[in-house]
Coordinates of N, CA and C in Angstrom, one line a residue:
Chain O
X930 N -11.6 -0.7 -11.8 CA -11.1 0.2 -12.8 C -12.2 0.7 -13.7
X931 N -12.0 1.9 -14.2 CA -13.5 2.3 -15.0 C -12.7 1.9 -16.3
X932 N -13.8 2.1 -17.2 CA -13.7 1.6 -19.1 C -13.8 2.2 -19.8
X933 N -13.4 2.8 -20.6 CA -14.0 3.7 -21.6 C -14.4 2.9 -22.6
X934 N -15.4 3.2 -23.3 CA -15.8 2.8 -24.5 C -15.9 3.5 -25.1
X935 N -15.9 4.0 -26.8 CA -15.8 4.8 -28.1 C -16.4 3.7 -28.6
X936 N -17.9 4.8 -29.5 CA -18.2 4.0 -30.6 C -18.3 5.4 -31.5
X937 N -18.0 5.0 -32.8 CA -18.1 3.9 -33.4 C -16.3 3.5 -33.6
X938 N -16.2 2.6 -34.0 CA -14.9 1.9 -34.0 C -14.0 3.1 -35.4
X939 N -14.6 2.6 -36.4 CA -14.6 3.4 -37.3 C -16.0 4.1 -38.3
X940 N -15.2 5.6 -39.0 CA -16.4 5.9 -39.3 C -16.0 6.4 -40.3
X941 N -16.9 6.7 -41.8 CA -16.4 6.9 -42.7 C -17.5 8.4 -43.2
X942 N -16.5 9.4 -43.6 CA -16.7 10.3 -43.7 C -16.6 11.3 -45.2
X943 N -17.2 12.4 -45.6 CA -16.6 12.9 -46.4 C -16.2 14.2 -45.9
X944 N -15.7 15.4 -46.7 CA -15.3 16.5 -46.3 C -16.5 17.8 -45.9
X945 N -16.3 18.2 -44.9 CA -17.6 18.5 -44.8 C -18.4 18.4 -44.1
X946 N -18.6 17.4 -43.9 CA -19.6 16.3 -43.1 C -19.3 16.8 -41.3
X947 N -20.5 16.3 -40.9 CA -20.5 16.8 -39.4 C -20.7 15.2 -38.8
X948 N -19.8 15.4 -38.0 CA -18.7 14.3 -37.3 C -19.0 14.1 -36.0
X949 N -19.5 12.7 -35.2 CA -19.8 12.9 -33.9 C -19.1 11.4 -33.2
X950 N -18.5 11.8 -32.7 CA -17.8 10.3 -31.7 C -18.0 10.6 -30.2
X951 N -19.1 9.2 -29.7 CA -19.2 9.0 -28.3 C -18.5 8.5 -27.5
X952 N -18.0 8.3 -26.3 CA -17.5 7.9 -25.4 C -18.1 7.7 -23.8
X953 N -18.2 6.7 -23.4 CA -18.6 6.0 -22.9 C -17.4 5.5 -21.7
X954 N -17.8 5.7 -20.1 CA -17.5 5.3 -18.8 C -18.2 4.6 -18.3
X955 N -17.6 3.6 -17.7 CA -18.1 2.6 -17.0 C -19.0 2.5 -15.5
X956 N -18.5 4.4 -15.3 CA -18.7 4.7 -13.8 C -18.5 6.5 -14.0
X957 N -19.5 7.2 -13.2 CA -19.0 8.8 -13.3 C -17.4 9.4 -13.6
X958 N -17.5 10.2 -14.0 CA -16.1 10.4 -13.9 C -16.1 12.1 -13.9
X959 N -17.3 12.9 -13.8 CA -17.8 14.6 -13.6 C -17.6 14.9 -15.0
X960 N -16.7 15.9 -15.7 CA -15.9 16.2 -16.7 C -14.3 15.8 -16.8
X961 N -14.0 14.7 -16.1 CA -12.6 14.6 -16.0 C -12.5 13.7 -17.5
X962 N -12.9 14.9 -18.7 CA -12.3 13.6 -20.0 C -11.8 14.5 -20.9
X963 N -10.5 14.0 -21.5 CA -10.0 14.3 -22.6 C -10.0 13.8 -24.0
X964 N -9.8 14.7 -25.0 CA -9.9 13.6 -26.3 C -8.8 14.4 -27.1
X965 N -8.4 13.3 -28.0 CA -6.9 13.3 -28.5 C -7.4 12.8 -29.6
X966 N -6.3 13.7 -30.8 CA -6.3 13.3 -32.3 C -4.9 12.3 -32.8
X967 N -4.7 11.6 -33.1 CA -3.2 11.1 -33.6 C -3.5 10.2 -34.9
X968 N -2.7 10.4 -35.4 CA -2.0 10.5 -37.0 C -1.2 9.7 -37.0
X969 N -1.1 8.8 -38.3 CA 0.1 7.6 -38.5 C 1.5 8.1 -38.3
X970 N 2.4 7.6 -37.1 CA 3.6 7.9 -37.1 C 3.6 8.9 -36.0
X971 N 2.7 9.4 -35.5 CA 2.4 10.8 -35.0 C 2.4 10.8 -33.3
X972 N 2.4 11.5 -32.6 CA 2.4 11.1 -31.2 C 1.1 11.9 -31.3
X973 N 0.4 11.6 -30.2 CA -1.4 12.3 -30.1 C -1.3 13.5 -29.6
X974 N -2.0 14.0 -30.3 CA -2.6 15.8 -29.5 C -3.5 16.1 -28.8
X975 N -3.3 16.8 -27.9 CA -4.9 17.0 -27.1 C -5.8 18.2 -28.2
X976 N -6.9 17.7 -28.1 CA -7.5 18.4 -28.4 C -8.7 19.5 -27.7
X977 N -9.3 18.8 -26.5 CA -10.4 18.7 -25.5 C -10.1 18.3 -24.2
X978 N -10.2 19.3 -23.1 CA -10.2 18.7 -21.7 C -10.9 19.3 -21.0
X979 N -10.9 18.7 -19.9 CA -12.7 18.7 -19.0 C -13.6 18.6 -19.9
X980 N -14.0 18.1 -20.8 CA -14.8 17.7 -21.1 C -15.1 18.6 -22.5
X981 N -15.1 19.8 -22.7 CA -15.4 20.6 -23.1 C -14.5 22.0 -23.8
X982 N -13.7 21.8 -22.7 CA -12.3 23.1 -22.8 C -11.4 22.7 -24.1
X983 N -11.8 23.7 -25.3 CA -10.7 23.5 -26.2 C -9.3 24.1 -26.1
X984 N -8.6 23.3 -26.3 CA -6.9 23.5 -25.8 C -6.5 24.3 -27.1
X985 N -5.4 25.1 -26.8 CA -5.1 26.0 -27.5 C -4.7 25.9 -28.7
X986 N -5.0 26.9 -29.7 CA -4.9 26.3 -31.4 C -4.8 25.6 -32.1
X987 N -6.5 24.9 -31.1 CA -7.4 23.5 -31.6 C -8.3 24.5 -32.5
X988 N -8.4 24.1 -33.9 CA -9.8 24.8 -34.5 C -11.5 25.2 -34.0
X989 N -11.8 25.7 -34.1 CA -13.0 26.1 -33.3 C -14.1 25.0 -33.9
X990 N -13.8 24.5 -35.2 CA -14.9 23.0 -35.5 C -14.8 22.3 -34.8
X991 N -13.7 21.9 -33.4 CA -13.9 20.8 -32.9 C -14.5 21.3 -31.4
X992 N -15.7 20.4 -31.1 CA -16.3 20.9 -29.6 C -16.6 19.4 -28.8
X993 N -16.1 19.6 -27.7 CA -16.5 18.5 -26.8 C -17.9 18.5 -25.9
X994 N -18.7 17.8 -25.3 CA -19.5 17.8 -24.4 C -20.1 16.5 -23.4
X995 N -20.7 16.9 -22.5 CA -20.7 15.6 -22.0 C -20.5 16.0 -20.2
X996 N -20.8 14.9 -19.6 CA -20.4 15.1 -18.3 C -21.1 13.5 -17.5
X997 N -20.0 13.3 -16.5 CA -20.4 11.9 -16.4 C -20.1 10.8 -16.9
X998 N -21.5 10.1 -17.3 CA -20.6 8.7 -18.2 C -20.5 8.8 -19.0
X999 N -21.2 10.3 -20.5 CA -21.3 10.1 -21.6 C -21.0 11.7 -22.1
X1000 N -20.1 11.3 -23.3 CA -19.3 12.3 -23.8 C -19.5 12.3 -25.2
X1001 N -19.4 13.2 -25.8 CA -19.3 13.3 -27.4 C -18.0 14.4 -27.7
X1002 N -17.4 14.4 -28.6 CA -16.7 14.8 -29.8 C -17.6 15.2 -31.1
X1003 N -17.6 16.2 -31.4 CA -18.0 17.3 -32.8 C -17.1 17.5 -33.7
X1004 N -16.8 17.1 -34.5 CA -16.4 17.9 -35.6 C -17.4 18.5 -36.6
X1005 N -17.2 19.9 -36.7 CA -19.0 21.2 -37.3 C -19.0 20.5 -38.5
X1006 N -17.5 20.4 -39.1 CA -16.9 20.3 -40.8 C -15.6 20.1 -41.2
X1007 N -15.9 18.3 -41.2 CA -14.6 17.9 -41.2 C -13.8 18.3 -42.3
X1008 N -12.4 18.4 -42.1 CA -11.4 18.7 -43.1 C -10.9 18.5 -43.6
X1009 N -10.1 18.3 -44.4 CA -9.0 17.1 -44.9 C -7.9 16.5 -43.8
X1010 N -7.3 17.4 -42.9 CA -6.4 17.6 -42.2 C -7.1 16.6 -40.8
X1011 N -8.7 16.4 -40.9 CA -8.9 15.9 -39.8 C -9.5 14.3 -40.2
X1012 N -8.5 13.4 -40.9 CA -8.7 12.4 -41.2 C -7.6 11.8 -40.3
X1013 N -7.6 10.8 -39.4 CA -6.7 10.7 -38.0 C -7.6 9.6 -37.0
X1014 N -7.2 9.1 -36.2 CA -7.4 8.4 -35.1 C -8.1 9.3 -33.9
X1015 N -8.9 9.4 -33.2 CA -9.3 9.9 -32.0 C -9.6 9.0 -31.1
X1016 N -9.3 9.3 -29.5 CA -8.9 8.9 -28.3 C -9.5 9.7 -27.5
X1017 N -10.3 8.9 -26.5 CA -11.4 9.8 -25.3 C -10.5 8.8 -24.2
X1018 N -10.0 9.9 -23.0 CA -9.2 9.5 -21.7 C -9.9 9.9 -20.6
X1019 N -10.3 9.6 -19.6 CA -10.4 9.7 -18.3 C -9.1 10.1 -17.6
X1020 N -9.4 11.4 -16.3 CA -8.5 11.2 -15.9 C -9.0 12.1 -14.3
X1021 N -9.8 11.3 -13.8 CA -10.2 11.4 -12.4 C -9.2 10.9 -11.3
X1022 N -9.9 10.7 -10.1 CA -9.4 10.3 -9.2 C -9.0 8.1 -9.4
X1023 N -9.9 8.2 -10.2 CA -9.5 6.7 -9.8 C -8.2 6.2 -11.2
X1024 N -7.5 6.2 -10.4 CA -6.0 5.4 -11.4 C -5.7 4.3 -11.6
X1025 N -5.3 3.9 -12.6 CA -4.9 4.5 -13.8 C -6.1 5.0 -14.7
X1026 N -5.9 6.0 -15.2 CA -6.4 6.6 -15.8 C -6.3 5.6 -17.2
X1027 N -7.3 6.0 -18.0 CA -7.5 4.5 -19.1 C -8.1 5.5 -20.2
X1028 N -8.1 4.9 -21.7 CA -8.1 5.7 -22.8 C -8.7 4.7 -23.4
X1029 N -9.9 5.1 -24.0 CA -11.0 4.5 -24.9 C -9.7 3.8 -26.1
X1030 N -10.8 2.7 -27.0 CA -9.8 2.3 -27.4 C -9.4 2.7 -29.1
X1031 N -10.1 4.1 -29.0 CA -10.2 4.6 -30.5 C -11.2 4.5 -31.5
X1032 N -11.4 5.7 -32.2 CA -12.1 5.8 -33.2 C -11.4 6.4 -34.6
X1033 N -11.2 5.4 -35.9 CA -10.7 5.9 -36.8 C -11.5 6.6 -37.7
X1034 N -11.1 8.1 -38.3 CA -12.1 8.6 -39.1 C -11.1 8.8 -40.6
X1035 N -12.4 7.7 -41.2 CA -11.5 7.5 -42.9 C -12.4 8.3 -43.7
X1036 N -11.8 8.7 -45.1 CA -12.2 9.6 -45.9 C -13.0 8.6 -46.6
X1037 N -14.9 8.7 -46.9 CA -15.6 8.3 -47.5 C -15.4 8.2 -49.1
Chain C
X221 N 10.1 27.6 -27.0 CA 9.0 26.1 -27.0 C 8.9 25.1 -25.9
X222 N 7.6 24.7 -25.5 CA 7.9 23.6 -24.8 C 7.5 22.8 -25.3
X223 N 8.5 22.0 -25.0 CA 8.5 20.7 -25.5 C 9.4 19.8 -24.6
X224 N 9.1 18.2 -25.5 CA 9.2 16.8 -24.5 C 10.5 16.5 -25.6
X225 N 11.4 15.8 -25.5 CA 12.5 15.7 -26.5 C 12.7 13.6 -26.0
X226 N 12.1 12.6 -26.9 CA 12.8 11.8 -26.4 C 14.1 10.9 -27.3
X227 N 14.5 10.1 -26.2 CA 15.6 9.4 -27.0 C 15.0 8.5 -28.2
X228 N 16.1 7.7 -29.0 CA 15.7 7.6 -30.2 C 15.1 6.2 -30.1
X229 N 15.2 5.7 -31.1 CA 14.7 4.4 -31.1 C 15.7 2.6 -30.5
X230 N 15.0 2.1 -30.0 CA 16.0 0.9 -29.5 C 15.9 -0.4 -29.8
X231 N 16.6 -1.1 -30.4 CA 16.7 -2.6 -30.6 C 17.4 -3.6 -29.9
X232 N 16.7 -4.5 -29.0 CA 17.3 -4.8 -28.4 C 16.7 -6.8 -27.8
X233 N 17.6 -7.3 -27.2 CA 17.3 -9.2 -27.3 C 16.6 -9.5 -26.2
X234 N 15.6 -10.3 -25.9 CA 15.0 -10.9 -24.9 C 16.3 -10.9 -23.4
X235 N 15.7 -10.4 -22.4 CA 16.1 -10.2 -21.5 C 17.2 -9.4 -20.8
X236 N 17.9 -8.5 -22.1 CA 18.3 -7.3 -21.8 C 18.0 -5.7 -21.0
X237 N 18.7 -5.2 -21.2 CA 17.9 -4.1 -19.6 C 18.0 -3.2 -21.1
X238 N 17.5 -1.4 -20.1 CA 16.8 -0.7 -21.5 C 16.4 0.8 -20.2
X239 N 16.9 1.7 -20.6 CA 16.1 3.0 -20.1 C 16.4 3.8 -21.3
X240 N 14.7 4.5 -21.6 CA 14.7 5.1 -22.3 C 14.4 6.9 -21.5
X241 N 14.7 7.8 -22.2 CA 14.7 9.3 -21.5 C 13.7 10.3 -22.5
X242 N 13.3 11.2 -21.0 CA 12.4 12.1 -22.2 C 12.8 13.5 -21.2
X243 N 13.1 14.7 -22.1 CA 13.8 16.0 -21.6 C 13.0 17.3 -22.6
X244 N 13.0 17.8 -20.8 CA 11.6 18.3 -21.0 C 12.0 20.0 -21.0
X245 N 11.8 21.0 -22.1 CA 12.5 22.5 -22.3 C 11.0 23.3 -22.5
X246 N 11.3 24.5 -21.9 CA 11.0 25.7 -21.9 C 9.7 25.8 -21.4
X247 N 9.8 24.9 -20.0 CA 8.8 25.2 -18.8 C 9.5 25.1 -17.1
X248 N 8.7 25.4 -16.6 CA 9.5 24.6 -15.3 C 9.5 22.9 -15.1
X249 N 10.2 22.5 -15.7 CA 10.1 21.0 -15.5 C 9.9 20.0 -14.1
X250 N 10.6 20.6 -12.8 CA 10.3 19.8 -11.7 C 8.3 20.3 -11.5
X251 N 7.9 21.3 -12.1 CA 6.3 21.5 -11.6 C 5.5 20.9 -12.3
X252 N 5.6 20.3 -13.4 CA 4.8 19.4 -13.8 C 5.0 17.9 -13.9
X253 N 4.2 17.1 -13.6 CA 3.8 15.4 -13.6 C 4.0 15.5 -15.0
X254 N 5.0 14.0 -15.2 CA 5.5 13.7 -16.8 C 4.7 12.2 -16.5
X255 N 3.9 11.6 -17.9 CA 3.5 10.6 -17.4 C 4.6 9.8 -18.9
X256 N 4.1 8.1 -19.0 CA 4.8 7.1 -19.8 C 3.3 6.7 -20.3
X257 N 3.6 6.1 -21.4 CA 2.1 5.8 -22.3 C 2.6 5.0 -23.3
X258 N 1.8 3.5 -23.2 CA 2.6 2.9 -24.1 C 1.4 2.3 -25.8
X259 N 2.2 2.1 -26.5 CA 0.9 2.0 -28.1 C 1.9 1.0 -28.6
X260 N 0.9 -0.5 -28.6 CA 2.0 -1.3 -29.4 C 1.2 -1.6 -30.6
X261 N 2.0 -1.9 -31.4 CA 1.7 -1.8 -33.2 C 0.6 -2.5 -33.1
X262 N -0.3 -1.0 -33.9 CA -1.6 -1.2 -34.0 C -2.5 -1.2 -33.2
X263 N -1.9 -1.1 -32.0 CA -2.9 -0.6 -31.2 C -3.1 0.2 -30.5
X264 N -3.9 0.7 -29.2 CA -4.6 2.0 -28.9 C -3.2 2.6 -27.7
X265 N -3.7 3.3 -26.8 CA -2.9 4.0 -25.8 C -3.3 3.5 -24.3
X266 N -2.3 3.0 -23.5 CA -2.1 2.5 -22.3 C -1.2 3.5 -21.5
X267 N -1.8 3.9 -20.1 CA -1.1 4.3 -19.3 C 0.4 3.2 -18.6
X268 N 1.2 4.1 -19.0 CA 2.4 3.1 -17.6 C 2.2 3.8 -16.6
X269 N 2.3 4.5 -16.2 CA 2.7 5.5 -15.2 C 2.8 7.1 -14.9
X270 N 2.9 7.3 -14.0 CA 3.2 9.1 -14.3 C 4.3 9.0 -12.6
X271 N 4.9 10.1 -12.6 CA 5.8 10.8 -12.1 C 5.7 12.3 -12.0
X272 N 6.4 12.5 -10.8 CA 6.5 13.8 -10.2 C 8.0 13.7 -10.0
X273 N 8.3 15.2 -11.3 CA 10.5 15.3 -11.2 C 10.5 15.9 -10.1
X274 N 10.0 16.8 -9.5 CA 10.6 17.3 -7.9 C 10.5 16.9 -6.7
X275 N 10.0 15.7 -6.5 CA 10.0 14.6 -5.8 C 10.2 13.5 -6.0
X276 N 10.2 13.1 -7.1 CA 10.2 11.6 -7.6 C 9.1 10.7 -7.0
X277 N 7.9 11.2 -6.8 CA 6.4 10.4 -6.2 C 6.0 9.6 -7.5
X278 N 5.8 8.4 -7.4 CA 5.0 8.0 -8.8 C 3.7 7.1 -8.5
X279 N 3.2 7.3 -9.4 CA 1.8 6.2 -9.2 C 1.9 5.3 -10.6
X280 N 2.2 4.1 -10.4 CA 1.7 3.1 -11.9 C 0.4 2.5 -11.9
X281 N 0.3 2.2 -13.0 CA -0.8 1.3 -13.5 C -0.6 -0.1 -13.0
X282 N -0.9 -0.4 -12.2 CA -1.2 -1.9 -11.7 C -0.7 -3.1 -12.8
X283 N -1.2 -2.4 -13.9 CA -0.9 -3.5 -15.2 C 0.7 -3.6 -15.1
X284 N 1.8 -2.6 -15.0 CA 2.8 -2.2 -15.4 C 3.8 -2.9 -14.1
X285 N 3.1 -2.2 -13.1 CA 3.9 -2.4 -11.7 C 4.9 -3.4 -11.3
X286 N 6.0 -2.8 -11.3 CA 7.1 -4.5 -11.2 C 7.6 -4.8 -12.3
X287 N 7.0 -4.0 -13.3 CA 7.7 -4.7 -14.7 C 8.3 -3.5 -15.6
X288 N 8.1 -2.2 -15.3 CA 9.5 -0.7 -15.4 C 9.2 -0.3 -14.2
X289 N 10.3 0.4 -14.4 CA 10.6 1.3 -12.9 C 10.6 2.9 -13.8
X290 N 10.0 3.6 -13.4 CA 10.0 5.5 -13.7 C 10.5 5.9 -12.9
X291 N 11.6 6.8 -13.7 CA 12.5 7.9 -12.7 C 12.5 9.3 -13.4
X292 N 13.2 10.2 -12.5 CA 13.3 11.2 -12.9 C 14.6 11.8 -12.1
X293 N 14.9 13.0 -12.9 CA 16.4 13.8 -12.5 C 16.0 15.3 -12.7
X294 N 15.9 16.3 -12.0 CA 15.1 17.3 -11.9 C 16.4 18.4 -12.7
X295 N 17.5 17.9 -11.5 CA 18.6 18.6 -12.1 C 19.5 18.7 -13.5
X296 N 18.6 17.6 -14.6 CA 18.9 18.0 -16.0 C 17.5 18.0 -16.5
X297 N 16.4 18.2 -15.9 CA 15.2 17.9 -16.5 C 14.3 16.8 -17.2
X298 N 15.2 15.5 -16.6 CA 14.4 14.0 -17.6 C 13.7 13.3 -16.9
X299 N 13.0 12.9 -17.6 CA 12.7 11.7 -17.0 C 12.8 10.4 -17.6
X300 N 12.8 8.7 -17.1 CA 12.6 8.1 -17.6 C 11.7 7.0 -17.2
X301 N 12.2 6.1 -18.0 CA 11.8 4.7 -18.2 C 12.7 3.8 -18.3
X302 N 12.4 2.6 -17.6 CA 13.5 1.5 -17.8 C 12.8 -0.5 -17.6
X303 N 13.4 -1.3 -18.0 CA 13.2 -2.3 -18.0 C 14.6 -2.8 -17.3
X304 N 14.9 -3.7 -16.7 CA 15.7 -4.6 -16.0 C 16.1 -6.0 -16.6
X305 N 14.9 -6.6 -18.1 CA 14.9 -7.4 -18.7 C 13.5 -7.5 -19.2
X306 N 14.2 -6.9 -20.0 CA 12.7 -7.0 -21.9 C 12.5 -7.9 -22.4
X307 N 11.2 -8.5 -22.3 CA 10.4 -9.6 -23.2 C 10.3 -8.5 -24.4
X308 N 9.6 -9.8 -25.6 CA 9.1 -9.2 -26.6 C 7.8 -8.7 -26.5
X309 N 6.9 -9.1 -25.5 CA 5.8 -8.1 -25.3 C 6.3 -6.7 -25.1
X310 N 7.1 -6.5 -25.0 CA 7.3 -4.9 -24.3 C 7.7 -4.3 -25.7
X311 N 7.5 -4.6 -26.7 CA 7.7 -4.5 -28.5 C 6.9 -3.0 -28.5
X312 N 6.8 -1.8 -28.3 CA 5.7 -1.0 -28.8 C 6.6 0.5 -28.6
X313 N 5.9 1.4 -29.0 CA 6.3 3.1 -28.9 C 5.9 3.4 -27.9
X314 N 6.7 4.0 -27.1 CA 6.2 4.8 -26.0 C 6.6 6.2 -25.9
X315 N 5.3 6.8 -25.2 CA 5.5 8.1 -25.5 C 5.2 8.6 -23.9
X316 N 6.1 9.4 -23.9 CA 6.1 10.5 -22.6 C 5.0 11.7 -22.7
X317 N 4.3 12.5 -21.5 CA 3.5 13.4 -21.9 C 3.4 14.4 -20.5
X318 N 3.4 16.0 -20.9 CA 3.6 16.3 -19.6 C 1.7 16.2 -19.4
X319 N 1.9 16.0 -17.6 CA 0.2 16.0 -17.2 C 0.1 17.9 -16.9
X320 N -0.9 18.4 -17.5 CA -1.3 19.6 -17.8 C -1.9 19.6 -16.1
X321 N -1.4 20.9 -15.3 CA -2.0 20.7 -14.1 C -3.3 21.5 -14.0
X322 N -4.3 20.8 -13.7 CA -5.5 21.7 -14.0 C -6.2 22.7 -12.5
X323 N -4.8 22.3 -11.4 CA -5.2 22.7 -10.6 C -6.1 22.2 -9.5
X324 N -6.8 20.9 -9.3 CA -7.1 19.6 -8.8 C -6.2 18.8 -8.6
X325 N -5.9 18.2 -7.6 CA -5.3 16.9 -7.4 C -6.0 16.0 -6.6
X326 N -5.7 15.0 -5.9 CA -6.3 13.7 -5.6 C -5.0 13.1 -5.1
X327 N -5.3 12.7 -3.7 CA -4.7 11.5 -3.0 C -2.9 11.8 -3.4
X328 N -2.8 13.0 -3.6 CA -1.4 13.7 -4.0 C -1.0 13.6 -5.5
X329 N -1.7 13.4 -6.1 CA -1.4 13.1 -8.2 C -2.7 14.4 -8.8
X330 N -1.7 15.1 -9.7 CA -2.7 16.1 -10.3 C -3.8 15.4 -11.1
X331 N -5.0 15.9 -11.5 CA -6.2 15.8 -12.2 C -5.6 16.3 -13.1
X332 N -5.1 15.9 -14.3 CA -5.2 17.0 -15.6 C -5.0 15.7 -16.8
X333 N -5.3 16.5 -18.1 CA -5.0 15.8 -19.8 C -3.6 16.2 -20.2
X334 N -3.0 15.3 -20.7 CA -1.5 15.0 -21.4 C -1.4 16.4 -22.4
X335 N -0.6 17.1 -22.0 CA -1.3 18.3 -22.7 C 0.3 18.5 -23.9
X336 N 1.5 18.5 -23.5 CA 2.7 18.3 -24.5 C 2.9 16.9 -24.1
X337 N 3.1 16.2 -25.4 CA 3.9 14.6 -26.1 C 5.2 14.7 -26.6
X338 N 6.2 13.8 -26.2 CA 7.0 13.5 -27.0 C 6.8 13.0 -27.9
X339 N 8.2 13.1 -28.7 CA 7.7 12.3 -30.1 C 7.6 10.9 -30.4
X340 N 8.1 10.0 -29.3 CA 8.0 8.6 -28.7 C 9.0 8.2 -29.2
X341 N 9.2 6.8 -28.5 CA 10.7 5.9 -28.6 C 9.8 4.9 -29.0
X342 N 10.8 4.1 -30.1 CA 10.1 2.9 -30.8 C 11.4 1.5 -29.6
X343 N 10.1 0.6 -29.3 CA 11.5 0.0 -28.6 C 10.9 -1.4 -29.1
X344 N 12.2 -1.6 -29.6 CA 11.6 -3.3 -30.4 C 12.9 -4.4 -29.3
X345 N 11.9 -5.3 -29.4 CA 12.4 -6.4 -28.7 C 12.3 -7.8 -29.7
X346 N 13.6 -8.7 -29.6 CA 13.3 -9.6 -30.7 C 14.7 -10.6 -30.7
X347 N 14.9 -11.5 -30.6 CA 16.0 -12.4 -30.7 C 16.7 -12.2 -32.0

């Protein structure tokens, strides 16, 4: 089974601030990655898929990149609104598909 | 809208049975893969499974396998989830998600990201 890893675990931010969370496969995976924002109580939202592709009326501060085993997450200028949990998923051929284990971004 | 609509929350005793449902509006619902995704308190997100409503094909997570069964009903649009007999490990929210078809598949299961969520079922388990 492949692994995601996300570092940093957590990261502490102010508003403003330009925002980077990696993620990390165990094994290729091309651009088969998505990343997800979720909020206390909240079910997750896609934000990014294939790696790169922002899903529809996702803000344009948020950009993905990466290909393979190593991926990042951008935020240009974080917001208020973007203080939340984030989640990098795999979702190639090899199943089950598996979801890093999170990165929480708290307000500095 | 489309959207995932699921049932509400459940309380329920060690070794009791349990299907929870998620109903899915203002898409074609038998063409998209609905997957199960579980988050127990405090922690991150686990695949259960995914399903295909116009077939009923599923693929689980090896982790899961034998311990719910995923169905679906094309002709009201749901899908679910069910236990046979709930431990208290199975204590967490689960959320349904349709798989976004990106137009790839593999070994008969689309390639795509969870692209609409339900709003999840809280299923507590507890003597």
């Amino acid at each position: 089974d492949i692994q995601m890893t996300q570092s940093p675990s957590t990261l502490s931010a102010s508003v403003g601030d330009r925002v980077t969370i990696t993620c990390r496969a165990s094994q290729g995976i091309s651009r088969w990655l998505a990343w997800y924002q979720q909020k206390p109580g909240k079910a997750p939202k896609l934000l990014i898929y294939k790696a790169s592709s922002l899903e529809s009326g996702v803000p344009s501060r948020f950009s993905g990149s990466g290909s393979g085993t190593e991926f990042t997450l951008t935020i240009s200028s974080l917001q208020p609104d973007d203080f939340a949990t984030y989640y990098c998923q795999q979702y190639n051929s090899d199943f089950p598909w598996r979801f890093g284990q999170g990165t929480k971004v708290e307000i500095k | 809208e489309v959207q995932l609509v699921q049932s509400g929350a459940e309380v329920k005793k060690p070794g009791e049975s349990l299907k929870i449902s998620c109903k899915g509006s203002g898409y074609s619902f038998p063409d998209s893969w609905i997957g199960w995704v579980r988050q127990m308190p405090g922690k991150g997100l686990q695949l259960v499974g995914i399903i295909s409503p116009s077939d009923s094909g599923t693929r689980y997570n090896p982790s899961f396998q034998g311990q719910v069964t995923i169905s679906a009903d094309k002709s009201i649009n749901t899908a679910y989830l069910q236990w046979s007999s709930l431990k208290a490990s199975d204590t967490a929210m689960y959320y349904c998600a349709r798989v976004d078809d990106s137009g790839y598949h593999y070994g008969g299961f689309p390639l795509g990201a969870f692209d609409i969520w339900g709003q999840g079922t809280m299923v507590t388990v507890s003597s």
